[in-house]
Structure formats: C-alpha cells, structure tokens
CSV table of C-alpha atoms and ligand atoms in Angstrom, one decimal:
chain,number,residue,atom,x,y,z
A,1,UNK,CA,0.0,0.0,0.0
A,2,UNK,CA,2.8,2.4,0.8
A,3,UNK,CA,4.4,2.0,-2.5
A,4,UNK,CA,1.0,3.2,-4.2
A,5,UNK,CA,1.5,6.5,-2.2
A,6,UNK,CA,5.1,7.0,-3.3
A,7,UNK,CA,5.6,9.6,-6.0
A,8,UNK,CA,8.2,8.7,-8.7
A,9,UNK,CA,9.7,12.2,-8.1
A,10,UNK,CA,9.4,15.0,-5.7
A,11,UNK,CA,10.1,18.6,-6.7
A,12,UNK,CA,9.7,21.9,-4.8
A,13,UNK,CA,7.3,23.4,-7.3
A,14,UNK,CA,6.2,23.0,-10.9
A,15,UNK,CA,8.9,25.5,-11.9
A,16,UNK,CA,11.5,23.0,-10.8
A,17,UNK,CA,10.3,20.3,-13.3
A,18,UNK,CA,13.0,19.2,-15.4
A,19,UNK,CA,11.2,19.1,-18.8
A,20,UNK,CA,14.1,17.7,-20.7
A,21,UNK,CA,14.3,14.6,-18.4
A,22,UNK,CA,10.6,14.1,-18.7
A,23,UNK,CA,10.9,14.3,-22.5
A,24,UNK,CA,13.7,11.7,-22.5
A,25,UNK,CA,11.4,9.4,-20.5
A,26,UNK,CA,8.9,9.7,-23.4
A,27,UNK,CA,6.5,11.9,-21.6
A,28,UNK,CA,4.7,14.4,-23.6
A,29,UNK,CA,1.6,15.3,-21.6
A,30,UNK,CA,1.3,16.8,-18.1
A,31,UNK,CA,-1.9,16.4,-16.1
A,32,UNK,CA,-1.7,18.9,-13.3
A,33,UNK,CA,-3.6,19.5,-10.1
A,34,UNK,CA,-4.8,23.1,-9.6
A,35,UNK,CA,-5.0,24.0,-5.9
A,36,UNK,CA,-1.7,24.4,-4.1
A,37,UNK,CA,0.1,23.0,-7.1
A,38,UNK,CA,-0.3,25.9,-9.7
A,39,UNK,CA,-1.5,28.5,-7.3
A,40,UNK,CA,-2.7,28.6,-3.7
A,41,UNK,CA,-6.3,27.3,-3.4
A,42,UNK,CA,-7.8,30.7,-2.7
A,43,UNK,CA,-6.1,32.3,-5.6
A,44,UNK,CA,-8.6,32.6,-8.5
A,45,UNK,CA,-6.3,33.3,-11.4
A,46,UNK,CA,-2.9,32.3,-12.8
A,47,UNK,CA,-0.1,34.8,-12.3
A,48,UNK,CA,2.3,36.1,-14.9
A,49,UNK,CA,5.1,33.6,-13.8
A,50,UNK,CA,2.8,30.7,-14.3
A,51,UNK,CA,1.8,31.9,-17.8
A,52,UNK,CA,5.4,32.2,-18.7
A,53,UNK,CA,5.9,28.6,-17.3
A,54,UNK,CA,3.1,27.4,-19.6
A,55,UNK,CA,4.7,28.9,-22.6
A,56,UNK,CA,8.0,27.1,-21.9
A,57,UNK,CA,6.2,23.8,-21.2
A,58,UNK,CA,4.2,23.9,-24.4
A,59,UNK,CA,7.3,25.2,-26.3
A,60,UNK,CA,9.0,22.0,-25.4
A,61,UNK,CA,6.0,20.1,-27.0
A,62,UNK,CA,4.1,19.1,-23.8
A,63,UNK,CA,0.2,19.1,-23.7
A,64,UNK,CA,-1.1,20.3,-20.4
A,65,UNK,CA,-4.4,19.4,-18.7
A,66,UNK,CA,-5.8,20.5,-15.4
A,67,UNK,CA,-7.6,17.7,-13.3
A,68,UNK,CA,-9.0,19.1,-10.1
A,69,UNK,CA,-11.2,18.0,-7.3
A,70,UNK,CA,-12.5,21.6,-6.9
A,71,UNK,CA,-15.8,23.0,-8.0
A,72,UNK,CA,-16.7,23.8,-11.7
A,73,UNK,CA,-16.9,27.5,-11.0
A,74,UNK,CA,-13.4,27.7,-9.6
A,75,UNK,CA,-11.7,25.4,-12.1
A,76,UNK,CA,-13.6,26.9,-15.2
A,77,UNK,CA,-12.6,30.5,-14.3
A,78,UNK,CA,-8.9,29.6,-13.7
A,79,UNK,CA,-8.6,27.3,-16.7
A,80,UNK,CA,-10.2,29.8,-19.1
A,81,UNK,CA,-7.8,32.6,-18.0
A,82,UNK,CA,-4.8,30.0,-18.2
A,83,UNK,CA,-6.0,28.8,-21.5
A,84,UNK,CA,-5.7,25.1,-20.5
A,85,UNK,CA,-8.5,22.4,-20.7
A,86,UNK,CA,-9.7,21.2,-17.4
A,87,UNK,CA,-11.8,18.7,-15.6
A,88,UNK,CA,-13.4,19.8,-12.3
A,89,UNK,CA,-15.0,17.6,-9.6
A,90,UNK,CA,-12.6,14.9,-10.7
A,91,UNK,CA,-12.9,12.7,-7.5
A,92,UNK,CA,-9.3,11.9,-7.4
A,93,UNK,CA,-7.8,9.4,-6.7
A,94,UNK,CA,-10.4,7.8,-8.9
A,95,UNK,CA,-9.0,7.1,-12.3
A,96,UNK,CA,-11.7,8.2,-14.6
A,97,UNK,CA,-10.8,11.9,-15.0
A,98,UNK,CA,-7.1,11.1,-15.6
A,99,UNK,CA,-8.1,8.6,-18.3
A,100,UNK,CA,-10.5,11.1,-20.0
A,101,UNK,CA,-7.7,13.8,-20.0
A,102,UNK,CA,-5.3,11.4,-21.7
A,103,UNK,CA,-7.9,10.5,-24.3
A,104,UNK,CA,-8.6,14.2,-25.1
A,105,UNK,CA,-4.9,14.9,-25.4
A,106,UNK,CA,-4.4,11.9,-27.5
A,107,UNK,CA,-1.7,10.4,-25.4
A,108,UNK,CA,-1.1,7.0,-23.8
A,109,UNK,CA,-0.7,6.6,-20.1
A,110,UNK,CA,3.1,5.9,-20.7
A,111,UNK,CA,3.4,9.3,-22.3
A,112,UNK,CA,1.6,11.1,-19.3
A,113,UNK,CA,2.9,12.6,-16.0
A,114,UNK,CA,0.6,13.6,-13.2
A,115,UNK,CA,1.7,16.4,-11.0
A,116,UNK,CA,0.1,17.5,-7.7
A,117,UNK,CA,0.6,18.4,-4.1
A,118,UNK,CA,-1.4,15.7,-2.3
A,119,UNK,CA,-0.4,12.1,-2.1
A,120,UNK,CA,-3.9,10.7,-1.4
A,121,UNK,CA,-5.4,12.2,-4.6
A,122,UNK,CA,-2.8,13.2,-7.1
A,123,UNK,CA,-0.1,10.6,-6.5
A,124,UNK,CA,-2.3,7.7,-5.4
A,125,UNK,CA,-4.6,8.4,-8.5
A,126,UNK,CA,-1.6,8.5,-10.9
A,127,UNK,CA,0.0,5.4,-9.4
A,128,UNK,CA,-3.2,3.4,-9.7
A,129,UNK,CA,-3.1,4.1,-13.4
A,130,UNK,CA,0.7,3.5,-13.6
A,131,UNK,CA,1.5,6.9,-14.9
A,132,UNK,CA,4.7,8.8,-13.9
A,133,UNK,CA,3.8,10.8,-10.8
A,134,UNK,CA,5.4,13.9,-9.4
A,135,UNK,CA,4.8,15.4,-6.0
A,136,UNK,CA,5.2,19.1,-5.4
A,137,UNK,CA,5.4,21.0,-2.1
A,138,UNK,CA,2.1,22.9,-1.6
A,139,UNK,CA,2.3,26.6,-2.9
A,140,UNK,CA,0.8,28.0,0.3
A,141,UNK,CA,0.2,26.9,3.8
A,142,UNK,CA,-3.3,28.4,3.5
A,143,UNK,CA,-5.7,25.5,2.9
A,144,UNK,CA,-9.2,24.4,2.7
A,145,UNK,CA,-10.4,23.1,6.2
A,146,UNK,CA,-10.8,19.5,4.9
A,147,UNK,CA,-7.3,19.5,3.3
A,148,UNK,CA,-5.7,20.5,6.7
A,149,UNK,CA,-6.9,17.4,8.4
A,150,UNK,CA,-5.6,15.3,5.5
A,151,UNK,CA,-2.3,17.0,5.8
A,152,UNK,CA,-1.8,15.5,9.2
A,153,UNK,CA,-2.2,11.9,7.9
A,154,UNK,CA,-0.2,12.8,4.8
A,155,UNK,CA,2.7,14.0,7.1
A,156,UNK,CA,2.8,10.5,8.8
A,157,UNK,CA,2.9,8.8,5.4
A,158,UNK,CA,5.6,11.1,4.1
A,159,UNK,CA,7.8,10.4,7.0
A,160,UNK,CA,7.2,6.6,6.5
A,161,UNK,CA,8.1,7.0,2.8
A,162,UNK,CA,11.1,9.0,3.7
A,163,UNK,CA,12.3,6.4,6.1
A,164,UNK,CA,12.2,3.8,3.3
A,165,UNK,CA,13.9,5.8,0.8
A,166,UNK,CA,10.8,6.2,-1.4
A,167,UNK,CA,10.9,10.1,-1.5
A,168,UNK,CA,13.3,10.9,-4.2
A,169,UNK,CA,13.9,14.5,-5.6
A,170,UNK,CA,14.7,18.0,-4.4
A,171,UNK,CA,11.3,18.6,-3.0
A,172,UNK,CA,12.1,16.3,0.0
A,173,UNK,CA,13.3,18.7,2.6
A,174,UNK,CA,13.6,16.1,5.4
A,175,UNK,CA,16.9,14.5,4.2
B,1,MG,MG1,-3.9,20.3,-4.6
C-alpha cells in the first residue's frame, strides 16, 4: 500500500520540473492539479510567472491538462484565464478523469505525467493508473479546512516513505 502512495519524483514546485528529463522518458503530456500545485487554493487566477511557465512547457512540446477535485466555478474560471483544458470535480484518486484527460490529449498513459501536491489524490490516483507521478510542495500553507485534516495523515505517510527511501527528488526537505 505504501508504494502506491510514493511519487516517482518529488520537486519543490512546478517551476522545478526538469522538462528535458521528462521528454527523455517519453513523456509528452502533463496532467496537473490546480489548488496548491499551480497557485494557492484561494487564488482565483494564474499569475504572470505561471503563464510564462506554460509557454515554456508548451514550447517543449508538452500538452497540459488540469484535473481538479474543486468546483466547476473555480476550475472553469482559472482554466479559461490560463488557456488550458480542465476537468473539475474529478474525484481523485479515482482514475476516470485522468483517463479522460489522456484521451482528449491523444496520449497514452506511458506518455503522461501527473503532478500534484497531495499524495492521497494526485499521487495515489496517478499510481493506480501506472503513470509517472510527481509530488510538489504545496504553494501555500493556507488550505481548505478538509485539506488541513488530510495533511496530518499525509505527514505521517511522508515520514514513512522518507524512512524507506521512497521520496526521491529536491522537494524532499527532510533529508
Ligand atoms: Mg492540490
């Protein structure tokens, strides 16, 4: 069970993604979480830095898709401003929304990476599908009430993963 919660790689933020390394792995599509992965959960719009990042990512030939558990109102507004297709109310870690995003991008699971800040939704969901999973540190400490509770449990799991050497990458600060 613990292995299913282990990300393939752990970075500080989306800005730290090594796009050339992902390309070399055959990955050409990125499914990203929204809240606390791209911006903080109460930030309604993408900032200029994130828009620049998207240009770089697309310039390297990657397709980008947002898969979020948040509401249609929140996700639609952000995704429209960002210019990226999105699925809201995705019910991650269920696999359906990830599969749909891959289908719409016209890529296989092996060509896809899932990126997010939560191991019980983003990482577990991606691992259940066998795609390459990348954990990021949350953008902000400000969080939705329900997420705060999950973070306590997540902290326990992250310590376990770290102890077993299953948290590889520069996002792991506990080394
Ligand atoms: Mg998130």
